[in-house]
């Protein structure tokens, strides 16, 4: 039986999200707590192998370039079981990060505890977190924008819109936007 | 030699003739199908050529389609490949794998507008499968990859509810 993560177990918008401490491709342990000045985090469940992730890699980098200076860095997390998806090994992640010149931390969730805690089901999938006191609160879940094929054709940039709404003290228009993605390969228990 | 190459050509041509043509549906057309009442239990499997676990489980759905045909079960593979990849990727895939179950391509880029209409339980990952028989109120969705045994048991237990 495969470990199932169902919609019911997922974080919902408004939930308090767990913090984490995960190894980056640069072999550093990275945690949201390492960013005392951050206002929040663009947590993206990602991987090496999903064609939909590949379509979005440059846009993920662009999000980090744009929003890290504004206090919302990207933290990308790969939780795929290496046994089920050899292309998602730590070494492969290091190679991909180097090839693409990622400037955001690309983290491995080896135990899959964080992906399970968040209820992440697919890549790419964004959980936008906002710091509220000592807590991380989920403000947006879902797609990066509405145009997987072509960034220039996007008419809605959901993550950007959500951060801008937060910055302006407005309500986020769409707090959850579904899109297609690749199943996260949870370890078979 | 000439005869052989002619034979090969003829077989290829016949194979192509036998292969189904993948129909492209927009969401309203697909939704129409989802809602149509009939005495058949439809198994809609959402997949894409780029999705490895999807491709891996397709033979099980083919087997299901064959072994449950007499019980009025019908598998429909719903491709979520991009529509402009139909001729280059999807149609050749269907021909190469000689897929017997019906294959359609869903041309519906506004994912957020229709994923919940297939099932609110669906977060959007594939593979995903819907068992549907509107006439009997059956609408059961699973976002997971299947092995044959688990798949056939799910379908059997659904059929048992229909014909206790």
Short mmCIF file of C-alpha atoms in Angstrom, two decimals:
data_model
loop_
_atom_site.label_atom_id
_atom_site.label_comp_id
_atom_site.label_asym_id
_atom_site.label_seq_id
_atom_site.Cartn_x
_atom_site.Cartn_y
_atom_site.Cartn_z
CA UNK A 1 0.00 0.00 0.00
CA UNK A 2 1.27 3.42 -0.80
CA UNK A 3 1.18 6.15 1.79
CA UNK A 4 -1.81 8.23 0.85
CA UNK A 5 -1.99 11.93 1.35
CA UNK A 6 -5.53 13.03 0.81
CA UNK A 7 -7.07 16.43 0.40
CA UNK A 8 -8.58 16.14 3.86
CA UNK A 9 -5.17 15.99 5.52
CA UNK A 10 -3.79 18.99 3.71
CA UNK A 11 -3.11 22.31 5.28
CA UNK A 12 -5.89 24.73 4.56
CA UNK A 13 -5.47 28.45 4.13
CA UNK A 14 -5.36 29.96 7.62
CA UNK A 15 -3.69 26.91 9.18
CA UNK A 16 -0.52 27.24 11.17
CA UNK A 17 2.30 25.53 9.25
CA UNK A 18 5.10 23.57 10.81
CA UNK A 19 8.61 24.90 10.55
CA UNK A 20 11.39 22.68 9.17
CA UNK A 21 15.11 22.25 8.95
CA UNK A 22 16.24 20.54 5.76
CA UNK A 23 19.50 19.97 3.88
CA UNK A 24 20.10 22.20 0.88
CA UNK A 25 21.98 21.23 -2.28
CA UNK A 26 24.84 23.25 -0.81
CA UNK A 27 24.84 20.87 2.15
CA UNK A 28 23.61 23.44 4.60
CA UNK A 29 20.72 22.92 6.96
CA UNK A 30 18.11 25.54 6.11
CA UNK A 31 15.15 26.58 8.21
CA UNK A 32 12.67 29.46 8.05
CA UNK A 33 14.12 30.40 11.42
CA UNK A 34 17.38 31.29 9.67
CA UNK A 35 15.60 34.33 8.19
CA UNK A 36 14.81 36.64 11.09
CA UNK A 37 14.05 39.53 8.72
CA UNK A 38 11.75 37.60 6.40
CA UNK A 39 8.08 38.49 6.36
CA UNK A 40 7.14 35.10 4.99
CA UNK A 41 8.16 32.28 2.69
CA UNK A 42 7.26 30.97 -0.72
CA UNK A 43 7.51 27.27 0.05
CA UNK A 44 7.38 25.27 -3.19
CA UNK A 45 7.22 21.51 -3.34
CA UNK A 46 9.33 20.73 -6.35
CA UNK A 47 11.57 18.09 -7.87
CA UNK A 48 13.95 17.44 -10.74
CA UNK A 49 11.91 15.16 -12.91
CA UNK A 50 8.43 16.60 -13.37
CA UNK A 51 7.89 18.23 -16.76
CA UNK A 52 5.55 20.75 -15.14
CA UNK A 53 8.29 21.72 -12.71
CA UNK A 54 10.68 22.17 -15.61
CA UNK A 55 8.21 24.55 -17.23
CA UNK A 56 8.21 26.60 -14.03
CA UNK A 57 11.87 26.46 -12.91
CA UNK A 58 12.80 29.81 -14.38
CA UNK A 59 9.68 31.39 -12.92
CA UNK A 60 10.52 29.96 -9.48
CA UNK A 61 13.95 31.56 -9.75
CA UNK A 62 12.32 34.82 -10.87
CA UNK A 63 9.96 34.74 -7.87
CA UNK A 64 12.94 34.43 -5.56
CA UNK A 65 14.83 37.22 -7.34
CA UNK A 66 11.85 39.50 -7.08
CA UNK A 67 10.49 38.69 -3.64
CA UNK A 68 13.48 37.61 -1.52
CA UNK A 69 14.58 41.26 -1.30
CA UNK A 70 11.01 42.11 -0.26
CA UNK A 71 11.11 39.57 2.58
CA UNK A 72 9.55 36.55 0.85
CA UNK A 73 12.32 34.13 -0.18
CA UNK A 74 11.59 30.91 -2.05
CA UNK A 75 12.31 27.66 -0.21
CA UNK A 76 11.99 24.76 -2.66
CA UNK A 77 11.53 21.27 -1.24
CA UNK A 78 11.97 17.96 -3.04
CA UNK A 79 10.29 15.10 -1.19
CA UNK A 80 10.28 12.43 -3.88
CA UNK A 81 11.44 8.99 -2.80
CA UNK A 82 14.71 8.34 -4.57
CA UNK A 83 13.91 4.63 -4.83
CA UNK A 84 10.77 5.40 -6.83
CA UNK A 85 12.25 8.33 -8.71
CA UNK A 86 16.04 7.97 -9.11
CA UNK A 87 16.22 11.26 -11.03
CA UNK A 88 15.29 13.02 -7.81
CA UNK A 89 18.30 11.89 -5.75
CA UNK A 90 20.24 14.43 -3.70
CA UNK A 91 23.12 14.26 -6.20
CA UNK A 92 20.71 14.90 -9.08
CA UNK A 93 19.27 17.86 -7.16
CA UNK A 94 22.76 19.29 -6.66
CA UNK A 95 23.44 18.93 -10.37
CA UNK A 96 20.15 20.56 -11.34
CA UNK A 97 20.64 23.46 -8.93
CA UNK A 98 24.09 24.05 -10.38
CA UNK A 99 23.00 23.79 -14.03
CA UNK A 100 20.12 26.19 -13.51
CA UNK A 101 22.00 28.46 -11.14
CA UNK A 102 19.25 28.43 -8.54
CA UNK A 103 19.78 31.20 -6.02
CA UNK A 104 17.07 29.91 -3.69
CA UNK A 105 17.68 26.97 -1.32
CA UNK A 106 16.71 23.69 -2.94
CA UNK A 107 16.04 21.37 -0.01
CA UNK A 108 15.65 17.63 0.35
CA UNK A 109 12.87 16.28 2.55
CA UNK A 110 14.39 12.86 2.88
CA UNK A 111 12.02 11.56 5.53
CA UNK A 112 9.06 13.14 3.67
CA UNK A 113 7.84 14.39 7.04
CA UNK A 114 7.44 17.97 5.86
CA UNK A 115 5.61 17.08 2.66
CA UNK A 116 3.30 14.86 4.72
CA UNK A 117 2.77 17.54 7.35
CA UNK A 118 1.82 20.05 4.67
CA UNK A 119 -0.25 17.48 2.80
CA UNK A 120 1.60 18.25 -0.40
CA UNK A 121 0.42 16.01 -3.21
CA UNK A 122 2.14 17.31 -6.28
CA UNK A 123 4.95 19.26 -7.87
CA UNK A 124 5.03 22.14 -8.41
CA UNK A 125 2.85 23.30 -5.54
CA UNK A 126 3.17 26.52 -3.58
CA UNK A 127 2.38 27.10 0.09
CA UNK A 128 2.75 30.81 0.77
CA UNK A 129 3.51 31.32 4.45
CA UNK A 130 3.27 34.56 6.39
CA UNK A 131 5.03 35.11 9.70
CA UNK A 132 2.59 36.10 12.40
CA UNK A 133 4.53 36.45 15.63
CA UNK A 134 6.31 33.14 16.10
CA UNK A 135 3.98 31.33 13.78
CA UNK A 136 3.92 30.56 10.07
CA UNK A 137 0.42 30.89 8.69
CA UNK A 138 -0.68 29.49 5.31
CA UNK A 139 -2.02 32.30 3.14
CA UNK A 140 -2.14 30.73 -0.31
CA UNK A 141 -1.96 27.20 -1.73
CA UNK A 142 -1.59 26.15 -5.34
CA UNK A 143 -0.39 27.24 -8.73
CA UNK A 144 2.22 29.86 -9.55
CA UNK A 145 0.25 31.34 -12.44
CA UNK A 146 -2.36 30.40 -15.02
CA UNK A 147 -0.06 29.69 -17.98
CA UNK A 148 2.19 26.66 -17.52
CA UNK A 149 3.31 26.63 -21.11
CA UNK A 150 4.38 30.21 -21.50
CA UNK A 151 5.18 32.65 -18.71
CA UNK A 152 4.57 35.61 -21.02
CA UNK A 153 0.96 34.51 -21.58
CA UNK A 154 0.02 34.44 -17.89
CA UNK A 155 -2.98 36.62 -17.18
CA UNK A 156 -2.99 35.72 -13.48
CA UNK A 157 0.16 35.46 -11.36
CA UNK A 158 -1.38 34.01 -8.24
CA UNK A 159 1.68 33.95 -5.96
CA UNK A 160 2.73 37.48 -6.88
CA UNK A 161 -0.83 38.72 -6.46
CA UNK A 162 -1.08 37.09 -3.04
CA UNK A 163 2.17 38.65 -1.80
CA UNK A 164 1.21 42.05 -3.16
CA UNK A 165 -2.17 41.82 -1.47
CA UNK A 166 -0.43 41.02 1.84
CA UNK A 167 1.94 43.93 1.34
CA UNK A 168 -0.95 46.27 0.68
CA UNK A 169 -3.00 44.94 3.57
CA UNK A 170 -5.71 43.71 1.22
CA UNK A 171 -7.53 40.41 1.09
CA UNK A 172 -5.98 37.82 -1.22
CA UNK A 173 -8.33 37.36 -4.15
CA UNK A 174 -7.68 33.67 -4.78
CA UNK A 175 -6.33 31.77 -1.80
CA UNK A 176 -6.33 28.36 -3.43
CA UNK A 177 -5.84 27.67 -7.12
CA UNK A 178 -5.64 24.17 -8.50
CA UNK A 179 -3.51 23.03 -11.39
CA UNK A 180 -2.17 19.80 -12.80
CA UNK A 181 1.11 18.44 -11.48
CA UNK A 182 3.18 15.34 -10.86
CA UNK A 183 2.33 13.16 -7.90
CA UNK A 184 4.84 13.35 -5.06
CA UNK A 185 6.42 9.90 -4.86
CA UNK A 186 5.83 8.93 -1.26
CA UNK A 187 7.79 5.98 0.06
CA UNK A 188 5.89 2.72 -0.04
CA UNK A 189 5.55 1.50 3.49
CA UNK B 1 13.44 -7.75 -50.52
CA UNK B 2 11.04 -5.55 -52.37
CA UNK B 3 8.22 -7.85 -51.37
CA UNK B 4 9.26 -7.73 -47.72
CA UNK B 5 9.40 -3.96 -47.57
CA UNK B 6 5.98 -3.82 -49.21
CA UNK B 7 4.71 -6.19 -46.53
CA UNK B 8 6.19 -4.07 -43.78
CA UNK B 9 4.67 -0.98 -45.30
CA UNK B 10 1.27 -2.64 -45.62
CA UNK B 11 1.32 -3.84 -42.01
CA UNK B 12 2.26 -0.39 -40.79
CA UNK B 13 -0.51 1.12 -42.88
CA UNK B 14 -3.02 -1.39 -41.51
CA UNK B 15 -1.84 -0.74 -37.98
CA UNK B 16 -2.36 2.97 -38.44
CA UNK B 17 -5.82 2.29 -39.87
CA UNK B 18 -6.74 0.22 -36.84
CA UNK B 19 -5.43 2.77 -34.38
CA UNK B 20 -8.03 5.02 -32.88
CA UNK B 21 -8.02 8.70 -33.52
CA UNK B 22 -7.74 10.64 -30.27
CA UNK B 23 -10.64 13.03 -29.92
CA UNK B 24 -10.07 16.48 -28.42
CA UNK B 25 -12.73 17.66 -25.98
CA UNK B 26 -13.13 20.97 -24.24
CA UNK B 27 -14.39 20.85 -20.66
CA UNK B 28 -18.08 21.47 -21.43
CA UNK B 29 -18.03 18.57 -23.89
CA UNK B 30 -16.24 16.36 -21.37
CA UNK B 31 -18.62 17.40 -18.60
CA UNK B 32 -21.52 16.49 -20.86
CA UNK B 33 -20.07 13.00 -21.10
CA UNK B 34 -19.55 12.84 -17.35
CA UNK B 35 -23.21 13.62 -16.80
CA UNK B 36 -24.71 11.41 -19.48
CA UNK B 37 -26.87 8.65 -18.07
CA UNK B 38 -26.19 5.12 -19.28
CA UNK B 39 -25.97 1.59 -17.92
CA UNK B 40 -22.19 1.59 -18.21
CA UNK B 41 -19.72 2.17 -15.39
CA UNK B 42 -17.13 4.55 -16.79
CA UNK B 43 -13.56 4.53 -15.52
CA UNK B 44 -11.96 7.86 -16.42
CA UNK B 45 -8.19 7.73 -15.98
CA UNK B 46 -6.45 11.12 -16.09
CA UNK B 47 -2.94 10.83 -17.49
CA UNK B 48 -0.33 12.42 -19.72
CA UNK B 49 2.48 11.07 -21.87
CA UNK B 50 4.98 12.86 -19.61
CA UNK B 51 3.64 11.25 -16.43
CA UNK B 52 5.65 8.10 -15.74
CA UNK B 53 3.43 6.56 -13.07
CA UNK B 54 0.48 7.15 -15.42
CA UNK B 55 2.14 5.35 -18.31
CA UNK B 56 3.12 2.53 -15.96
CA UNK B 57 -0.44 1.86 -14.82
CA UNK B 58 -2.04 2.09 -18.27
CA UNK B 59 -1.71 -1.66 -19.00
CA UNK B 60 -3.77 -2.36 -15.87
CA UNK B 61 -6.54 -0.13 -17.16
CA UNK B 62 -6.34 -1.84 -20.54
CA UNK B 63 -6.63 -5.19 -18.80
CA UNK B 64 -9.60 -3.89 -16.78
CA UNK B 65 -11.30 -2.63 -19.92
CA UNK B 66 -10.97 -6.07 -21.49
CA UNK B 67 -11.81 -8.23 -18.50
CA UNK B 68 -14.76 -6.16 -17.32
CA UNK B 69 -16.21 -5.35 -20.74
CA UNK B 70 -18.96 -7.97 -20.30
CA UNK B 71 -19.92 -6.28 -17.03
CA UNK B 72 -20.49 -2.99 -18.82
CA UNK B 73 -17.35 -1.30 -17.61
CA UNK B 74 -15.61 1.07 -19.97
CA UNK B 75 -12.22 2.72 -19.53
CA UNK B 76 -11.59 6.16 -20.99
CA UNK B 77 -8.06 7.57 -20.87
CA UNK B 78 -8.27 11.34 -20.51
CA UNK B 79 -4.99 12.91 -21.66
CA UNK B 80 -3.91 16.17 -20.05
CA UNK B 81 -1.10 16.69 -22.53
CA UNK B 82 -1.13 20.10 -24.15
CA UNK B 83 -3.42 20.10 -27.22
CA UNK B 84 -0.66 21.09 -29.63
CA UNK B 85 1.17 17.91 -28.62
CA UNK B 86 -1.63 15.70 -29.93
CA UNK B 87 -0.08 14.81 -33.29
CA UNK B 88 3.53 14.77 -32.15
CA UNK B 89 3.17 12.92 -28.83
CA UNK B 90 -0.25 11.62 -27.93
CA UNK B 91 -1.44 10.06 -31.18
CA UNK B 92 1.91 8.29 -31.82
CA UNK B 93 1.90 7.05 -28.20
CA UNK B 94 -1.58 5.58 -28.61
CA UNK B 95 -0.55 3.88 -31.86
CA UNK B 96 2.75 2.57 -30.54
CA UNK B 97 1.17 1.12 -27.39
CA UNK B 98 -1.82 -0.05 -29.44
CA UNK B 99 -4.22 1.26 -26.82
CA UNK B 100 -7.67 -0.30 -27.16
CA UNK B 101 -9.58 1.72 -24.56
CA UNK B 102 -10.87 5.05 -25.75
CA UNK B 103 -8.43 7.95 -25.46
CA UNK B 104 -9.53 11.58 -25.44
CA UNK B 105 -7.49 14.72 -24.94
CA UNK B 106 -8.96 17.32 -22.63
CA UNK B 107 -8.28 20.79 -23.97
CA UNK B 108 -9.04 22.83 -20.86
CA UNK B 109 -6.21 25.12 -19.80
CA UNK B 110 -8.21 26.78 -17.01
CA UNK B 111 -7.47 23.96 -14.60
CA UNK B 112 -8.74 25.74 -11.53
CA UNK B 113 -12.15 26.11 -13.15
CA UNK B 114 -12.76 22.44 -13.79
CA UNK B 115 -10.62 20.26 -11.47
CA UNK B 116 -13.19 20.63 -8.68
CA UNK B 117 -15.98 19.73 -11.11
CA UNK B 118 -14.34 16.36 -11.74
CA UNK B 119 -13.97 15.98 -7.99
CA UNK B 120 -13.44 18.42 -5.12
CA UNK B 121 -11.16 15.74 -3.67
CA UNK B 122 -8.71 16.17 -6.56
CA UNK B 123 -5.71 18.36 -5.76
CA UNK B 124 -4.55 18.19 -9.39
CA UNK B 125 -1.85 15.53 -9.38
CA UNK B 126 -1.91 12.71 -11.89
CA UNK B 127 -2.47 9.82 -12.19
CA UNK B 128 -6.02 10.16 -10.94
CA UNK B 129 -9.11 8.08 -11.65
CA UNK B 130 -12.85 8.64 -11.53
CA UNK B 131 -15.48 5.89 -11.43
CA UNK B 132 -18.68 7.34 -12.77
CA UNK B 133 -22.21 6.15 -13.42
CA UNK B 134 -24.52 9.13 -13.05
CA UNK B 135 -27.68 7.06 -13.51
CA UNK B 136 -26.84 5.22 -10.27
CA UNK B 137 -25.31 8.17 -8.47
CA UNK B 138 -21.82 6.70 -8.61
CA UNK B 139 -19.03 9.26 -8.52
CA UNK B 140 -15.95 7.92 -6.80
CA UNK B 141 -12.54 9.53 -7.19
CA UNK B 142 -9.02 8.43 -6.29
CA UNK B 143 -5.86 10.46 -6.72
CA UNK B 144 -3.28 7.67 -6.80
CA UNK B 145 -1.48 5.16 -8.96
CA UNK B 146 -2.92 1.67 -9.21
CA UNK B 147 -1.76 -1.89 -9.50
CA UNK B 148 -4.20 -4.19 -11.27
CA UNK B 149 -5.44 -5.94 -8.15
CA UNK B 150 -6.34 -2.77 -6.29
CA UNK B 151 -7.98 -1.30 -9.38
CA UNK B 152 -10.06 -4.37 -10.20
CA UNK B 153 -11.14 -4.69 -6.56
CA UNK B 154 -12.30 -1.09 -6.51
CA UNK B 155 -14.34 -1.63 -9.67
CA UNK B 156 -15.69 -4.99 -8.47
CA UNK B 157 -16.82 -3.59 -5.15
CA UNK B 158 -18.51 -0.72 -6.96
CA UNK B 159 -20.29 -3.19 -9.25
CA UNK B 160 -21.34 -5.22 -6.21
CA UNK B 161 -23.06 -2.18 -4.78
CA UNK B 162 -25.03 -1.90 -8.03
CA UNK B 163 -25.99 -5.55 -8.16
CA UNK B 164 -26.00 -6.80 -4.57
#
